[in-house]
CSV table of N, CA, C and O and ligand atoms in Angstrom, one decimal:
chain,number,residue,atom,x,y,z
A,1,MET,N,73.2,23.6,126.3
A,1,MET,CA,73.2,24.5,127.4
A,1,MET,C,74.5,25.5,126.7
A,1,MET,O,75.3,25.6,126.2
A,2,ALA,N,74.0,26.7,126.7
A,2,ALA,CA,74.6,28.3,126.0
A,2,ALA,C,75.7,28.4,126.8
A,2,ALA,O,75.8,28.3,128.4
A,3,VAL,N,77.2,29.0,126.4
A,3,VAL,CA,78.1,28.9,127.3
A,3,VAL,C,78.8,30.5,126.7
A,3,VAL,O,78.6,30.7,125.5
A,4,GLU,N,79.9,30.5,127.6
A,4,GLU,CA,80.4,32.4,127.2
A,4,GLU,C,81.8,32.1,127.7
A,4,GLU,O,82.1,31.7,128.8
A,5,PHE,N,82.6,32.8,127.5
A,5,PHE,CA,83.7,33.2,127.7
A,5,PHE,C,84.0,34.9,127.9
A,5,PHE,O,83.7,35.2,127.0
A,6,ARG,N,84.4,35.1,128.6
A,6,ARG,CA,84.7,37.0,128.7
A,6,ARG,C,86.5,37.1,128.8
A,6,ARG,O,87.1,36.2,129.8
A,7,CYS,N,86.8,37.6,128.1
A,7,CYS,CA,88.4,37.9,127.8
A,7,CYS,C,88.9,38.2,129.3
A,7,CYS,O,89.7,38.0,129.7
A,8,ARG,N,87.8,39.2,130.3
A,8,ARG,CA,88.6,39.4,131.5
A,8,ARG,C,88.7,38.5,132.6
A,8,ARG,O,89.8,38.5,133.5
A,9,ASP,N,88.2,37.5,132.2
A,9,ASP,CA,88.4,36.6,133.3
A,9,ASP,C,89.7,35.7,133.5
A,9,ASP,O,89.8,34.9,134.0
A,10,VAL,N,90.5,36.3,132.1
A,10,VAL,CA,91.6,35.7,131.8
A,10,VAL,C,92.5,36.4,132.3
A,10,VAL,O,93.9,36.7,131.5
A,11,GLY,N,92.5,38.1,132.8
A,11,GLY,CA,93.2,39.1,133.1
A,11,GLY,C,93.5,39.6,131.2
A,11,GLY,O,94.5,40.9,131.5
A,12,VAL,N,92.3,39.9,130.6
A,12,VAL,CA,92.6,40.4,129.3
A,12,VAL,C,91.9,41.8,129.7
A,12,VAL,O,91.1,41.8,129.8
A,13,ALA,N,92.5,42.9,129.2
A,13,ALA,CA,91.8,44.1,129.5
A,13,ALA,C,91.3,44.4,128.0
A,13,ALA,O,91.4,45.2,127.3
A,14,CYS,N,89.7,43.3,128.0
A,14,CYS,CA,89.0,43.7,127.0
A,14,CYS,C,87.5,43.3,127.4
A,14,CYS,O,87.3,42.5,128.6
A,15,LYS,N,86.7,43.9,126.6
A,15,LYS,CA,85.0,43.9,126.9
A,15,LYS,C,84.4,42.6,126.9
A,15,LYS,O,83.2,42.1,126.4
A,16,ASN,N,85.4,42.0,126.0
A,16,ASN,CA,84.7,41.1,124.6
A,16,ASN,C,84.0,39.9,125.4
A,16,ASN,O,84.5,39.2,126.5
A,17,VAL,N,83.0,39.3,125.1
A,17,VAL,CA,82.2,37.9,125.7
A,17,VAL,C,81.6,37.7,124.7
A,17,VAL,O,80.8,37.9,123.6
A,18,ALA,N,82.2,36.0,124.6
A,18,ALA,CA,82.4,35.5,123.1
A,18,ALA,C,81.0,34.1,123.5
A,18,ALA,O,81.0,34.1,125.1
A,19,ARG,N,79.9,33.7,123.0
A,19,ARG,CA,79.0,32.9,123.6
A,19,ARG,C,78.7,32.1,122.6
A,19,ARG,O,78.7,32.5,121.1
A,20,ALA,N,78.1,31.0,123.1
A,20,ALA,CA,77.9,29.8,121.8
A,20,ALA,C,76.9,28.6,122.3
A,20,ALA,O,77.2,28.7,123.9
A,21,GLU,N,76.8,27.9,121.6
A,21,GLU,CA,75.6,26.6,122.4
A,21,GLU,C,76.8,25.7,122.6
A,21,GLU,O,76.0,24.5,123.7
A,22,THR,N,77.8,25.4,122.2
A,22,THR,CA,78.6,24.4,122.8
A,22,THR,C,80.2,25.0,123.4
A,22,THR,O,80.5,25.9,122.7
A,23,ALA,N,80.7,24.3,124.3
A,23,ALA,CA,82.2,24.6,124.7
A,23,ALA,C,82.6,24.6,123.3
A,23,ALA,O,83.9,25.2,123.2
A,24,GLU,N,83.0,23.8,122.3
A,24,GLU,CA,83.5,23.4,120.9
A,24,GLU,C,83.5,24.6,120.1
A,24,GLU,O,84.3,25.1,119.7
A,25,GLU,N,82.2,25.2,120.0
A,25,GLU,CA,82.1,26.2,119.2
A,25,GLU,C,82.4,27.8,119.8
A,25,GLU,O,82.9,28.4,119.1
A,26,LEU,N,82.5,27.2,121.5
A,26,LEU,CA,82.6,28.4,122.1
A,26,LEU,C,84.3,28.9,121.6
A,26,LEU,O,84.9,30.1,121.7
A,27,ILE,N,85.2,27.5,122.2
A,27,ILE,CA,86.5,27.7,122.0
A,27,ILE,C,87.0,28.4,120.7
A,27,ILE,O,87.9,29.1,120.4
A,28,ALA,N,86.5,27.8,119.6
A,28,ALA,CA,86.7,28.4,118.3
A,28,ALA,C,86.5,30.0,117.9
A,28,ALA,O,87.4,30.5,117.3
A,29,ALA,N,85.5,30.3,118.7
A,29,ALA,CA,85.0,31.3,118.5
A,29,ALA,C,85.9,32.6,119.4
A,29,ALA,O,86.1,33.5,119.2
A,30,VAL,N,86.5,31.6,120.6
A,30,VAL,CA,87.5,32.8,120.9
A,30,VAL,C,88.7,32.4,120.4
A,30,VAL,O,90.0,33.8,120.7
A,31,ALA,N,89.4,31.7,120.2
A,31,ALA,CA,90.1,31.4,119.3
A,31,ALA,C,90.4,32.5,117.9
A,31,ALA,O,91.4,33.4,118.2
A,32,ALA,N,89.5,32.5,117.3
A,32,ALA,CA,89.2,33.8,116.6
A,32,ALA,C,89.3,35.0,116.7
A,32,ALA,O,90.1,35.8,116.2
A,33,HIS,N,88.7,34.9,118.1
A,33,HIS,CA,89.0,36.5,118.8
A,33,HIS,C,90.2,36.6,119.3
A,33,HIS,O,90.7,37.9,118.7
A,34,ALA,N,90.8,35.8,119.8
A,34,ALA,CA,92.2,36.3,120.3
A,34,ALA,C,93.2,36.4,119.0
A,34,ALA,O,93.9,37.2,119.1
A,35,ARG,N,92.7,35.9,117.7
A,35,ARG,CA,93.9,35.8,116.9
A,35,ARG,C,93.8,37.4,116.4
A,35,ARG,O,94.5,38.2,116.0
A,36,SER,N,92.2,37.6,116.2
A,36,SER,CA,92.0,38.8,115.5
A,36,SER,C,92.4,39.9,116.4
A,36,SER,O,92.7,41.0,115.5
A,37,LYS,N,91.8,40.2,117.5
A,37,LYS,CA,92.0,41.2,118.3
A,37,LYS,C,93.2,41.4,119.3
A,37,LYS,O,93.4,42.3,119.6
A,38,HIS,N,93.5,40.1,119.6
A,38,HIS,CA,94.9,40.3,120.6
A,38,HIS,C,96.1,40.2,120.1
A,38,HIS,O,97.0,39.9,120.6
A,39,GLY,N,96.3,39.9,118.7
A,39,GLY,CA,97.5,38.7,118.0
A,39,GLY,C,97.9,37.8,118.7
A,39,GLY,O,99.0,37.2,118.6
A,40,VAL,N,97.0,37.0,119.2
A,40,VAL,CA,97.5,35.8,119.9
A,40,VAL,C,96.7,34.3,119.2
A,40,VAL,O,95.4,34.4,118.9
A,41,GLU,N,98.0,33.7,119.2
A,41,GLU,CA,97.2,32.4,118.7
A,41,GLU,C,97.2,31.0,119.5
A,41,GLU,O,98.0,31.1,120.3
A,42,LEU,N,95.8,31.0,119.7
A,42,LEU,CA,95.9,29.8,121.1
A,42,LEU,C,96.7,28.6,120.7
A,42,LEU,O,96.3,27.7,119.4
A,43,ASN,N,97.6,28.2,121.3
A,43,ASN,CA,98.3,26.8,121.7
A,43,ASN,C,97.6,25.9,122.4
A,43,ASN,O,96.0,26.4,123.1
A,44,GLN,N,97.6,24.6,122.4
A,44,GLN,CA,97.0,23.6,123.8
A,44,GLN,C,97.1,24.0,125.2
A,44,GLN,O,96.1,23.9,125.6
A,45,THR,N,98.1,24.6,125.7
A,45,THR,CA,98.0,25.0,126.9
A,45,THR,C,97.0,26.5,127.3
A,45,THR,O,96.0,26.3,128.3
A,46,LEU,N,96.9,27.2,126.1
A,46,LEU,CA,95.8,28.5,126.4
A,46,LEU,C,94.4,28.1,126.4
A,46,LEU,O,93.7,28.3,126.7
A,47,ILE,N,94.3,27.1,125.2
A,47,ILE,CA,92.9,26.4,125.3
A,47,ILE,C,92.4,25.7,126.5
A,47,ILE,O,91.4,25.9,126.8
A,48,ASP,N,93.5,25.0,126.7
A,48,ASP,CA,92.9,24.0,128.4
A,48,ASP,C,92.7,25.1,129.5
A,48,ASP,O,91.6,25.0,129.7
A,49,TYR,N,93.6,26.5,129.5
A,49,TYR,CA,93.2,27.2,130.5
A,49,TYR,C,91.9,27.9,130.1
A,49,TYR,O,91.2,28.2,131.1
A,50,ALA,N,91.8,28.6,128.8
A,50,ALA,CA,90.4,29.3,128.4
A,50,ALA,C,89.2,28.3,129.0
A,50,ALA,O,88.6,28.6,129.0
A,51,VAL,N,89.5,26.6,128.6
A,51,VAL,CA,88.5,25.8,128.9
A,51,VAL,C,87.9,25.6,130.4
A,51,VAL,O,87.0,25.8,130.8
A,52,THR,N,89.1,26.2,131.3
A,52,THR,CA,88.1,26.4,132.5
A,52,THR,C,87.5,27.5,133.0
A,52,THR,O,87.4,27.6,134.2
A,53,LYS,N,87.7,28.5,132.4
A,53,LYS,CA,87.0,29.6,132.1
A,53,LYS,C,85.7,29.9,131.5
A,53,LYS,O,85.3,31.1,131.5
A,54,VAL,N,85.1,28.9,130.8
A,54,VAL,CA,84.1,28.7,130.6
A,54,VAL,C,83.1,28.7,131.4
A,54,VAL,O,82.8,27.7,132.1
A,55,ARG,N,81.9,29.2,130.9
A,55,ARG,CA,80.8,29.2,131.7
A,55,ARG,C,79.7,29.2,131.4
A,55,ARG,O,79.0,29.9,130.6
A,56,PRO,N,78.4,28.8,132.4
A,56,PRO,CA,77.2,28.8,131.7
A,56,PRO,C,76.9,30.4,131.5
A,56,PRO,O,76.8,31.1,132.2
A,57,THR,N,75.8,30.6,129.8
A,57,THR,CA,75.5,32.0,130.0
A,57,THR,C,74.8,32.7,130.9
A,57,THR,O,74.2,32.2,131.4
A,58,GLY,N,75.0,34.0,131.1
A,58,GLY,CA,74.6,34.8,132.3
A,58,GLY,C,75.3,34.2,133.7
A,58,GLY,O,74.3,34.8,134.4
A,59,GLY,N,76.0,33.4,133.9
A,59,GLY,CA,76.8,33.4,135.2
A,59,GLY,C,77.6,34.0,135.8
A,59,GLY,O,77.7,34.8,134.9
B,101,ZN,ZN1,89.7,40.0,123.7
């Protein structure tokens, strides 16, 4: 099941929507995006929070 993550769902003013086939791939993509676009290095706390915002694509 494909999944997606929207920056705005965690309160970031950003239109980015990351999509991947698995939650693990998605979090890796989100981590790379956060680092390159927001200058944020995801720690375990942020990853745990981001995981709660992962949703099925199109949901
Ligand atoms: Zn973003």
